Short mmCIF file of C-alpha atoms and ligand atoms in Angstrom, two decimals:
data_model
loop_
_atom_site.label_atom_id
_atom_site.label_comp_id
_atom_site.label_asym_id
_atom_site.label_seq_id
_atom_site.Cartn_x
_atom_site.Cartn_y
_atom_site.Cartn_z
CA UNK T 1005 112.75 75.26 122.29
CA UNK T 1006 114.05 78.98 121.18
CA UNK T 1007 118.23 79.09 122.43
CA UNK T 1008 116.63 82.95 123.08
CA UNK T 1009 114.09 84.51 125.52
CA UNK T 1010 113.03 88.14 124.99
CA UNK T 1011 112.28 89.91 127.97
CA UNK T 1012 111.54 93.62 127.62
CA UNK T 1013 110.59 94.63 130.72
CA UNK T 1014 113.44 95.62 132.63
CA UNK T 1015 115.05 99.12 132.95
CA UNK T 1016 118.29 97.58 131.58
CA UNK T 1017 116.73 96.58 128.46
CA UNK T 1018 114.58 100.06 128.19
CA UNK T 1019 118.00 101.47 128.56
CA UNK T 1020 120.17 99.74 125.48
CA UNK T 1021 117.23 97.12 123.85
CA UNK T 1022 119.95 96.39 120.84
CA UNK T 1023 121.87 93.78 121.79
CA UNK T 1024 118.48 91.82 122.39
CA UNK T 1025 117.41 92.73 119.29
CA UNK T 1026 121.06 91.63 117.19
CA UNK T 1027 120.77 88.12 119.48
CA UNK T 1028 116.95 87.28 118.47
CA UNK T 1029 117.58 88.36 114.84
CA UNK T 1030 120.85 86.48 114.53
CA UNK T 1031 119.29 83.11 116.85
CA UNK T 1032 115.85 83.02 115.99
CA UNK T 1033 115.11 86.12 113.86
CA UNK T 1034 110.88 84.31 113.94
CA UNK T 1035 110.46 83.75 117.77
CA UNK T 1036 107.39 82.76 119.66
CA UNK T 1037 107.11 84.67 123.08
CA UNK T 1038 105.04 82.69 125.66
CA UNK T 1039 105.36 85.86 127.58
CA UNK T 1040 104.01 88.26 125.06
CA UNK T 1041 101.92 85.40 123.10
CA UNK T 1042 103.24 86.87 120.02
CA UNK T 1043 105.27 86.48 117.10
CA UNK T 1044 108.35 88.46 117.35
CA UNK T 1045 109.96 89.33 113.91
CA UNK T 1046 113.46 91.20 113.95
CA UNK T 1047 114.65 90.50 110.27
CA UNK T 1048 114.48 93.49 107.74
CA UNK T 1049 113.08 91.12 104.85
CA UNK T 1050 110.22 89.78 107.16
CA UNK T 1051 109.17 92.77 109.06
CA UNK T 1052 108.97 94.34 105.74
CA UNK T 1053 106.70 91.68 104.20
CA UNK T 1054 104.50 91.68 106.58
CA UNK T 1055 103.91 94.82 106.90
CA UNK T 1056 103.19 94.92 103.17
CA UNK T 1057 100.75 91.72 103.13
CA UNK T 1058 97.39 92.19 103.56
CA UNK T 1059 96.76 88.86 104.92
CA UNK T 1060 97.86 90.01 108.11
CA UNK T 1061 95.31 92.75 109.88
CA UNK T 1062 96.07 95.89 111.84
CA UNK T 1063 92.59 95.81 113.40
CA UNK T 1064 92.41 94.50 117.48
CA UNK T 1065 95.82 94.76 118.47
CA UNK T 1066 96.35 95.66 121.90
CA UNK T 1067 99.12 96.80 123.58
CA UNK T 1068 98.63 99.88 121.69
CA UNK T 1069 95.62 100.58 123.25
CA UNK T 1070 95.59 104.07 123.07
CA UNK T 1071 95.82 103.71 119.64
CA UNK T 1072 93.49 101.13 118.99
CA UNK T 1073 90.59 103.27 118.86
CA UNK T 1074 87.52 101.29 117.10
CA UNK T 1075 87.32 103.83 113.89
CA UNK T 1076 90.56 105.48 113.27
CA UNK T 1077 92.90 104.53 110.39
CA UNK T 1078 95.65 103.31 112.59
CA UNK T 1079 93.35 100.09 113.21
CA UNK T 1080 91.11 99.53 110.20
CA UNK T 1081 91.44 97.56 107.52
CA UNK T 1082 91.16 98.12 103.55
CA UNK T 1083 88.73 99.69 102.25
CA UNK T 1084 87.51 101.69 105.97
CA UNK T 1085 91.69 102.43 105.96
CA UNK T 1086 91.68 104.18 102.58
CA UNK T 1087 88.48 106.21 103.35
CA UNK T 1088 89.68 106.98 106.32
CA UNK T 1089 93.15 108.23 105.60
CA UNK T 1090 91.81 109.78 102.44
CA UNK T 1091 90.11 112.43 104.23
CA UNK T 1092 93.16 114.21 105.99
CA UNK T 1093 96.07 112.73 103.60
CA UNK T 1094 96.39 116.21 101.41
CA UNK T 1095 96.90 117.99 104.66
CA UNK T 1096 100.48 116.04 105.53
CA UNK T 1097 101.72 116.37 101.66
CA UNK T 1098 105.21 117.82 101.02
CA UNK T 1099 103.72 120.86 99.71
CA UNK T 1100 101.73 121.22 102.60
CA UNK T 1101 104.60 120.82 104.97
CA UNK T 1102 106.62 122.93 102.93
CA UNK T 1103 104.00 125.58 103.32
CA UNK T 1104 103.93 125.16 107.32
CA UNK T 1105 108.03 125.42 107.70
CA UNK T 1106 107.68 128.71 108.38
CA UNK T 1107 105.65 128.09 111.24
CA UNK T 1108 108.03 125.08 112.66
CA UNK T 1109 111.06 127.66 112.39
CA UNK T 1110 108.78 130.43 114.29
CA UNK T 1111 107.70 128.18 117.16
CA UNK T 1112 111.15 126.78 117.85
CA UNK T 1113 112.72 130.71 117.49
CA UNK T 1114 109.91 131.20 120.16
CA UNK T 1115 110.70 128.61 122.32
CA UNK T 1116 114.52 129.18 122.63
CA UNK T 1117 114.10 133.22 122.30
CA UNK T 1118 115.21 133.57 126.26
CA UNK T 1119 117.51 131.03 126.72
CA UNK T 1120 120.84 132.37 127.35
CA UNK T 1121 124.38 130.77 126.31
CA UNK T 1122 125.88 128.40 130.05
CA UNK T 1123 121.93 127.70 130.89
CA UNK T 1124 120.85 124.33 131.83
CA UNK T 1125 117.68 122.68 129.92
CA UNK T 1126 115.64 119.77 129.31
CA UNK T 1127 115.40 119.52 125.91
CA UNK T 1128 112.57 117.35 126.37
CA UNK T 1129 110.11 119.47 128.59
CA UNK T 1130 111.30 122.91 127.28
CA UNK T 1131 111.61 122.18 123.42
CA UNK T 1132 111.04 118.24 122.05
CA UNK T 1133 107.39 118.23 123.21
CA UNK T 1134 105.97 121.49 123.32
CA UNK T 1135 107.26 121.94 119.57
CA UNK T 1136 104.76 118.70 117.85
CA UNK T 1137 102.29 119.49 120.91
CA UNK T 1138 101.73 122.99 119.28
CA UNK T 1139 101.92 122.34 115.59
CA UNK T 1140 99.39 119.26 115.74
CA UNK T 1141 97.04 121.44 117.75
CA UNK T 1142 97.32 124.23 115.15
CA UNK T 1143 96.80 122.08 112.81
CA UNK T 1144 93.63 120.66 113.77
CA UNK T 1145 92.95 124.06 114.64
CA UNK T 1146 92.90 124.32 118.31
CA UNK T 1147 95.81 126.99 119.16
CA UNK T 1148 98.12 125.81 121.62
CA UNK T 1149 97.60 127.62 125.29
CA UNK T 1150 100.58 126.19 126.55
CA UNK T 1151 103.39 127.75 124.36
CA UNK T 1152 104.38 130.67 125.65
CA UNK T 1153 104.47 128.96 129.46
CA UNK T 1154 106.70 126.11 128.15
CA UNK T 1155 109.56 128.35 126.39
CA UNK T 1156 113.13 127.52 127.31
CA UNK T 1157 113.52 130.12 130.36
CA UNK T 1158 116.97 130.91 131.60
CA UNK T 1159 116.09 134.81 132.15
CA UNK T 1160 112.66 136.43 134.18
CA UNK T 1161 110.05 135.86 130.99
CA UNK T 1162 110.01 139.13 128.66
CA UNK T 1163 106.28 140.45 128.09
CA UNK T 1164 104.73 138.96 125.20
CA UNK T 1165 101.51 139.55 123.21
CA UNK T 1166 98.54 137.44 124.44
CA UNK T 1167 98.71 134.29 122.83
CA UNK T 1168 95.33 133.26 119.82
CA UNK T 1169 92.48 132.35 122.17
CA UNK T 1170 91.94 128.72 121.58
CA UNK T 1171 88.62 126.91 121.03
CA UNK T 1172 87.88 124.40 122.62
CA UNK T 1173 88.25 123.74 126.80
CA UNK T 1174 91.58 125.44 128.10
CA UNK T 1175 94.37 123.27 128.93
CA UNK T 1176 95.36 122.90 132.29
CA UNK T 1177 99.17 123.73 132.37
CA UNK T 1178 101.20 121.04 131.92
CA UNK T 1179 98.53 118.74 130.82
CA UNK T 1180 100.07 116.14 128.78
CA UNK T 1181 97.47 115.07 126.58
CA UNK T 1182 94.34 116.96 126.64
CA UNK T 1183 91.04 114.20 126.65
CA UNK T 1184 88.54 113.22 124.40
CA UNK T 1185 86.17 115.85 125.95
CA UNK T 1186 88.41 118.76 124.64
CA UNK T 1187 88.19 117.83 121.20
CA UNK T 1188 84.72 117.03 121.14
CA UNK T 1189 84.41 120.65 122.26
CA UNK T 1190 86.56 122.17 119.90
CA UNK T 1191 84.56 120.05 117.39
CA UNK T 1192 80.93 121.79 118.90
CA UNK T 1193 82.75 125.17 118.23
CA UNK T 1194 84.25 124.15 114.43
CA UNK T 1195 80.43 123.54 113.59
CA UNK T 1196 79.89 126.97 114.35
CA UNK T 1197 81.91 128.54 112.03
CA UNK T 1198 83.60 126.29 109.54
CA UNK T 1199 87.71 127.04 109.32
CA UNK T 1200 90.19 125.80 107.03
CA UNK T 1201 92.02 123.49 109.75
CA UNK T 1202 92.42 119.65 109.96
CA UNK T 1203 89.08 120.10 111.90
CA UNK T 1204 87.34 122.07 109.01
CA UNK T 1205 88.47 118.98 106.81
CA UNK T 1206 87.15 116.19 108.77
CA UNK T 1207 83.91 117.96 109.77
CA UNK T 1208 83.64 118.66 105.70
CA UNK T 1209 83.43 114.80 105.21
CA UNK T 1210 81.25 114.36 107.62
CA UNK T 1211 79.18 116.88 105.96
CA UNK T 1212 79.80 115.17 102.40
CA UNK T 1213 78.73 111.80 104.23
CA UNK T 1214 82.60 110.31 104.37
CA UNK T 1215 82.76 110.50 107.59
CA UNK T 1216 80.74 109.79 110.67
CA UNK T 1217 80.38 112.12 113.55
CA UNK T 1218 82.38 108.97 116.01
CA UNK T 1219 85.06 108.92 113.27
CA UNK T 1220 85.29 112.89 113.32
CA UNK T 1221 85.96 112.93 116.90
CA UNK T 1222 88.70 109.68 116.45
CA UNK T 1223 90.43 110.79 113.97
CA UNK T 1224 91.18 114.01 115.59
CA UNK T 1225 92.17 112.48 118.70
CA UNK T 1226 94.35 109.86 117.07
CA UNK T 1227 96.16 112.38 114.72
CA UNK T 1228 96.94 114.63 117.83
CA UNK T 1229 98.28 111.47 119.92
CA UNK T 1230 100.32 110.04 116.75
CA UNK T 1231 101.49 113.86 115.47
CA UNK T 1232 102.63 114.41 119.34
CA UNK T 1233 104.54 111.49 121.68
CA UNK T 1234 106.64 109.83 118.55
CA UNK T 1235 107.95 113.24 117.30
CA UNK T 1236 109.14 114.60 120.25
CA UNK T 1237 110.36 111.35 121.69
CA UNK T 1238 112.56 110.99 118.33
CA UNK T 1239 113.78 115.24 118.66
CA UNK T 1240 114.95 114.25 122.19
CA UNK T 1241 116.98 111.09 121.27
CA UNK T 1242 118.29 112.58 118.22
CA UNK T 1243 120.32 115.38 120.27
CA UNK T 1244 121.37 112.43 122.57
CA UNK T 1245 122.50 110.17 120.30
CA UNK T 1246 124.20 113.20 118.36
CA UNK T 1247 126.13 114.33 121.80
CA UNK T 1248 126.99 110.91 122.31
CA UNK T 1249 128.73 110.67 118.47
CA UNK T 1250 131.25 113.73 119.06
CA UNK T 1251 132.56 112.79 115.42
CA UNK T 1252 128.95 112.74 113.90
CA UNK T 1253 127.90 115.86 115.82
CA UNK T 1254 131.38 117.58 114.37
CA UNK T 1255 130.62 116.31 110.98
CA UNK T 1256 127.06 117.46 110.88
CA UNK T 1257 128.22 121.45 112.66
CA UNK T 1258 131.17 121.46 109.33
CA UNK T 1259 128.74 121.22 106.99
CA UNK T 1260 124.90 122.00 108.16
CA UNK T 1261 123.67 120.46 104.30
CA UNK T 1262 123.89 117.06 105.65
CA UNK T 1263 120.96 117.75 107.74
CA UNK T 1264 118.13 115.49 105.90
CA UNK T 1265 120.67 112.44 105.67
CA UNK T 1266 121.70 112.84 109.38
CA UNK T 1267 117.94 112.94 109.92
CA UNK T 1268 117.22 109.32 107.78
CA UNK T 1269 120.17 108.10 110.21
CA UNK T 1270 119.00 109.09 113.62
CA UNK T 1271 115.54 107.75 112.18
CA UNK T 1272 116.97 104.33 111.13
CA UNK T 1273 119.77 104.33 114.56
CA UNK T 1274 117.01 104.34 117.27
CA UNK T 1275 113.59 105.69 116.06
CA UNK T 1276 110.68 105.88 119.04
CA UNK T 1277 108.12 103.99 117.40
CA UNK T 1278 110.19 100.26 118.09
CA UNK T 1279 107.63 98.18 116.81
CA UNK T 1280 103.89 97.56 115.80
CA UNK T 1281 101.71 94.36 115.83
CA UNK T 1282 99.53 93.07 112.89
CA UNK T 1283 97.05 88.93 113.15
CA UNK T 1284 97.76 86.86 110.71
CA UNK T 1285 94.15 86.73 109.11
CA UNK T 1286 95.02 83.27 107.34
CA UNK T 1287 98.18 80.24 108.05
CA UNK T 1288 101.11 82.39 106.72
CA UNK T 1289 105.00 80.80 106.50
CA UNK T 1290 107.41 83.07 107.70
CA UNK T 1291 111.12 81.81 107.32
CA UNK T 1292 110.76 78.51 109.03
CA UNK T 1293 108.31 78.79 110.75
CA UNK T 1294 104.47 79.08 109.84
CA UNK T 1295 101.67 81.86 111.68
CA UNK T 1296 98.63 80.74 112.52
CA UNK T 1297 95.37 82.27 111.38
CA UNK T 1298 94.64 84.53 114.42
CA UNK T 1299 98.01 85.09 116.25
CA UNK T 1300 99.41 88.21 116.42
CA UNK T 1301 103.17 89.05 114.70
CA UNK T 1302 105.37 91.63 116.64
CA UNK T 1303 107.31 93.53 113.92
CA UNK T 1304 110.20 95.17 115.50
CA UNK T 1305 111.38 97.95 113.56
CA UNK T 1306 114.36 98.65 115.45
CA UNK T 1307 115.69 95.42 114.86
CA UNK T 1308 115.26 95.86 111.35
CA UNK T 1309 116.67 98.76 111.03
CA UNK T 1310 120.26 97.52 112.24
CA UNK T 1311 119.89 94.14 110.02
CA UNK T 1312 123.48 93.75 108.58
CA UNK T 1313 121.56 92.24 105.44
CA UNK T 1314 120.28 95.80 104.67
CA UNK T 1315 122.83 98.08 106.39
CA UNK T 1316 126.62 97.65 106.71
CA UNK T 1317 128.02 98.76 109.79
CA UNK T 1318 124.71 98.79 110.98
CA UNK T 1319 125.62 99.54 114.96
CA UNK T 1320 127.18 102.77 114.14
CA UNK T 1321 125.34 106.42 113.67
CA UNK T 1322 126.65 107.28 110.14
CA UNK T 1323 125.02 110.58 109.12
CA UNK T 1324 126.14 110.28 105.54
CA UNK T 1325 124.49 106.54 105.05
CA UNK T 1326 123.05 106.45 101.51
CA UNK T 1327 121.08 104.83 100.68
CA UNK T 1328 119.12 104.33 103.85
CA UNK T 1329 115.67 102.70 103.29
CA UNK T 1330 115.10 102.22 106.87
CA UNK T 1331 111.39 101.19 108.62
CA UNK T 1332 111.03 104.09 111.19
CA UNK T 1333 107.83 105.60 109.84
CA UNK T 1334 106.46 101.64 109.04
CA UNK T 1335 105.88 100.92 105.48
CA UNK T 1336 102.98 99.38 103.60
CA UNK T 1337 99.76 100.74 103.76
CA UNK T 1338 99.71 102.17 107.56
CA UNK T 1339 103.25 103.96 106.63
CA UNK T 1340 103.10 107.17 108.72
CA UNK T 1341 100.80 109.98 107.77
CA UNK T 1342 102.98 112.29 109.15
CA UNK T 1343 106.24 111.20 108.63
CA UNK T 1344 107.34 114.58 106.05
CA UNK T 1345 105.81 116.72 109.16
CA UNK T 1346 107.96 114.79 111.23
CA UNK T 1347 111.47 114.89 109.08
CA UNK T 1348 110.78 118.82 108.75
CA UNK T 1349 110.14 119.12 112.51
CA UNK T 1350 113.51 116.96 113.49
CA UNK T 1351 115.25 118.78 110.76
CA UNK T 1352 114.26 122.08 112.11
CA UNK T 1353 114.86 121.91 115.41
CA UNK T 1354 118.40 120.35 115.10
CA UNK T 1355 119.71 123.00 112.88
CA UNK T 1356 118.40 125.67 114.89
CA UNK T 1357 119.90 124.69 118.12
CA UNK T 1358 122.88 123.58 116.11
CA UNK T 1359 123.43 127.52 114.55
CA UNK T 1360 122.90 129.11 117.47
CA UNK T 1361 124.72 127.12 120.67
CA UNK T 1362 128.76 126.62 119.02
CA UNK T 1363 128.76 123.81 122.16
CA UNK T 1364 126.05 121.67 123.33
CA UNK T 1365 126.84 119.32 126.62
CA UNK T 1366 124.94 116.42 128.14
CA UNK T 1367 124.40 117.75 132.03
CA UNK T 1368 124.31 114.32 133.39
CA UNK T 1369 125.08 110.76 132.55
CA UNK T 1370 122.53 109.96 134.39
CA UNK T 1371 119.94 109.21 131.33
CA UNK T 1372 116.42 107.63 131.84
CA UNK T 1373 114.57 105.98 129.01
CA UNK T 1374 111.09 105.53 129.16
CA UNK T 1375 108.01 103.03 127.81
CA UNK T 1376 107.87 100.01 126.65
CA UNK T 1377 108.99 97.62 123.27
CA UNK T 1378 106.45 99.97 121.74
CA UNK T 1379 107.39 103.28 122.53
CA UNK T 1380 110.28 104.00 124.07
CA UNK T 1381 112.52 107.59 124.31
CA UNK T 1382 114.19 110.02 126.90
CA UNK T 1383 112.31 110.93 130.44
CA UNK T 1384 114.68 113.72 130.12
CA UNK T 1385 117.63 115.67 128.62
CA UNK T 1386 119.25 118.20 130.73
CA UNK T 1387 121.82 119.77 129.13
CA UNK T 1388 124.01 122.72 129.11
CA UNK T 1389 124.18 125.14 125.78
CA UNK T 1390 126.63 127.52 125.36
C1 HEM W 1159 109.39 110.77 114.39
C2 HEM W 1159 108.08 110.81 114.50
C3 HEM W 1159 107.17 109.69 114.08
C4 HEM W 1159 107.42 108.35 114.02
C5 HEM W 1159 108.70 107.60 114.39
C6 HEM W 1159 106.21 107.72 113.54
C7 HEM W 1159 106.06 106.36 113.31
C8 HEM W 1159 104.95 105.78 112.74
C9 HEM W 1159 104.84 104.39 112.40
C10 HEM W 1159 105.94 103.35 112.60
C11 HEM W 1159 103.61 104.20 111.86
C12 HEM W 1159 103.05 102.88 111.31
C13 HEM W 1159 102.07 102.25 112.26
C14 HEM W 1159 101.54 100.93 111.74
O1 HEM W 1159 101.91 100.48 110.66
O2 HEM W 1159 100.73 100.32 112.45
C15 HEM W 1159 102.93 105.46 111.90
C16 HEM W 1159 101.64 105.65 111.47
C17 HEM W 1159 100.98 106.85 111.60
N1 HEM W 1159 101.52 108.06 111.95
FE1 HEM W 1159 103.40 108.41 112.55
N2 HEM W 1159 105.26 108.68 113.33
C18 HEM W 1159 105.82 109.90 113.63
C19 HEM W 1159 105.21 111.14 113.52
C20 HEM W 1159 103.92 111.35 113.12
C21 HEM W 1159 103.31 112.64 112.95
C22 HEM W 1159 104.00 114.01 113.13
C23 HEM W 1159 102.03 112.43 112.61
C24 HEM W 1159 101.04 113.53 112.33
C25 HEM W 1159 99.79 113.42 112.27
C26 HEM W 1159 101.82 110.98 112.52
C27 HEM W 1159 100.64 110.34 112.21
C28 HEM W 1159 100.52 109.00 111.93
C29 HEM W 1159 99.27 108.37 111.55
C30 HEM W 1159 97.92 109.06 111.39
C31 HEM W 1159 99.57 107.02 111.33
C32 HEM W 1159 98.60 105.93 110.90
C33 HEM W 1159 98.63 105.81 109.41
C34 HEM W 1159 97.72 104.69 108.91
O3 HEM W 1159 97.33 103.82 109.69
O4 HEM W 1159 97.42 104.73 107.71
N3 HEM W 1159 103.00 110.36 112.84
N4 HEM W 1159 103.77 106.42 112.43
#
């Protein structure tokens, strides 16, 4: 009988999940959930492993049903993974993102152009989504329709050019995730005239016989869902967590070169992607206890990532913490595509808003989380910039 039950349902536990994390890892770090009928794994060392071994699959593992599409990356196994990551990898490489920083810096200028010092915002509406929102449709090439509508507004709208008329099906406004249908339309239109965009690439492959027209469509669905939710879950939490650690905030303001450590930090301190399933495809020991062929593991990265094994001090946002090798982006074979996309969008948009409001206050204390043990972030985050 565990001395621990794990029960992440409640709005308490969506709110601060932590101290159930510390109390499995330090009681019974390899705990069977009747509730979940899972594994759930909370130690750095064993999260890590398995994440690495290929004994255990990532194929058929609901909850994350939206991303357990049947031919994406996300849920195949070697050697379908490898093909299928092969065919986009290039476009997420540091030169690539190095290339596109330009556009990140232009598209965050854009969307805070209007707002006006003593103006109350929600980060997350007005800037954490619509920022990975547009990039990721760019980059597949489907210009976004919604940018100039989402902009942080705090005066009457200026005029403005007519935004790139996108392919595909228009977006209704404040769609949140535009459907399988409007990719398979921008898709129809890419075939017409072939463009250099993450599109272009994937219908290349399928040309070149990599790729199947089902795996086309997937991939581009999949690398829009993963490129979108995660990154702008993880903006929104890293301004909270930075308001709510005056000292760290202060710190980060003196000198704006710690950016890409402060970055690792908020990554390792409370990253949205909390944890991610694999089956144990044969009997495999983990600590004391042993995983049957078949059952499913729960790898909580959050938990992980504040093991005192790995990180001293591990409850506190340090923004200097070197080294940091935390498990945000996953590691092993499935370790995030996009994750040098990501750190340049985080690291963008925080030193931005960072240069240009001297002050940044929460407006409330009245903070909702949202999702589940597998996603999780902020509803919302009014706040007041001056
Ligand atoms: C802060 C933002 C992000 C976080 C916290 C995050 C987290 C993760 C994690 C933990 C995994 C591993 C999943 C697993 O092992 O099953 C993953 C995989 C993946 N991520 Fe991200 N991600 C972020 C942003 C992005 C972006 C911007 C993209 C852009 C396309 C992206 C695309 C992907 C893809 C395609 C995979 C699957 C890789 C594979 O299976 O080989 N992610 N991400």
């Amino acid at each position: 009988m565990s001395p621990v039950t794990f029960v992440p349902t409640t709005p308490e536990w969506l709110a601060d999940p932590f101290p159930s994390y510390r109390e499995l890892r330090e009681q019974d770090p390899v705990h069977w959930s009747e509730a979940l009928g899972l594994w759930v794994l909370t130690r750095y060392e064993d999260v890590s492993l398995v994440l690495k071994d290929e004994r255990f699959s990532a194929a058929n593992r609901p909850p994350q049903r939206r991303l357990n599409r049947p031919t994406t990356m996300v849920t195949a196994d070697p050697p379908d993974h490898g093909r299928l990551r092969k065919s986009v990898r290039y476009r997420f490489s540091l030169s690539a993102v190095n290339a596109l920083r330009p556009r990140i810096q232009e598209i965050i200028d854009q969307l805070i152009e209007a707002a006006q010092p003593a103006t109350e915002v929600d980060l997350v509406s007005q800037l954490a989504k619509p920022l990975p929102r547009t990039i990721m449709l760019e980059l597949l090439g489907v210009p976004d329709p919604e940018l100039v509508q989402a902009k942080i507004r705090s005066t009457p709208p200026a005029s403005k050019a007519e935004p790139k008329k996108p392919k595909g099906i228009p977006l209704a406004p404040g769609t949140a995730m535009p459907g399988e249908s409007f990719f398979q339309e921008a898709i129809e239109q890419h075939r017409e005239e072939l463009e250099d965009d993450l599109i272009g690439v994937l219908l290349e492959a399928e040309t070149g016989h990599r790729l199947t027209p089902e795996e086309v469509l997937d991939t581009a669905v999949i690398l829009y869902g993963a490129g979108q939710e995660t990154t702008a879950k993880m903006i929104a939490g890293a301004f909270y967590h930075l308001l709510s650690n005056p000292a760290q905030l202060e710190k980060l303001r003196r000198d704006p070169s710690l950016i890409e450590s402060a970055t690792e930090e908020l990554l390792r301190f409370d990253a949205p992607a909390q944890a991610i399933t694999r089956r144990a495809m044969d009997d495999i020991s983990i600590g004391e206890q042993t995983i049957r062929k078949g059952e499913k593991a729960l790898c909580i990265l959050a938990a992980a990532d504040r093991d005192p094994e790995v990180f001293s001090d591990p409850e506190a946002l340090n923004i200097v913490r070197d080294p940091n090798p935390h498990l945000a982006f996953g590691t092993g074979i499935h370790a995030c595509l996009g994750a040098t996309l990501a750190r340049a969008e985080i690291q963008t948009v925080i030193s931005t808003i960072l240069a240009r409001f001297p002050r940044i206050e929460l407006a409330t204390d009245d903070i909702t989380w949202e999702g589940s043990f597998i996603i999780r972030g902020l509803a919302s985050l009014p706040v007041v910039l001056r």
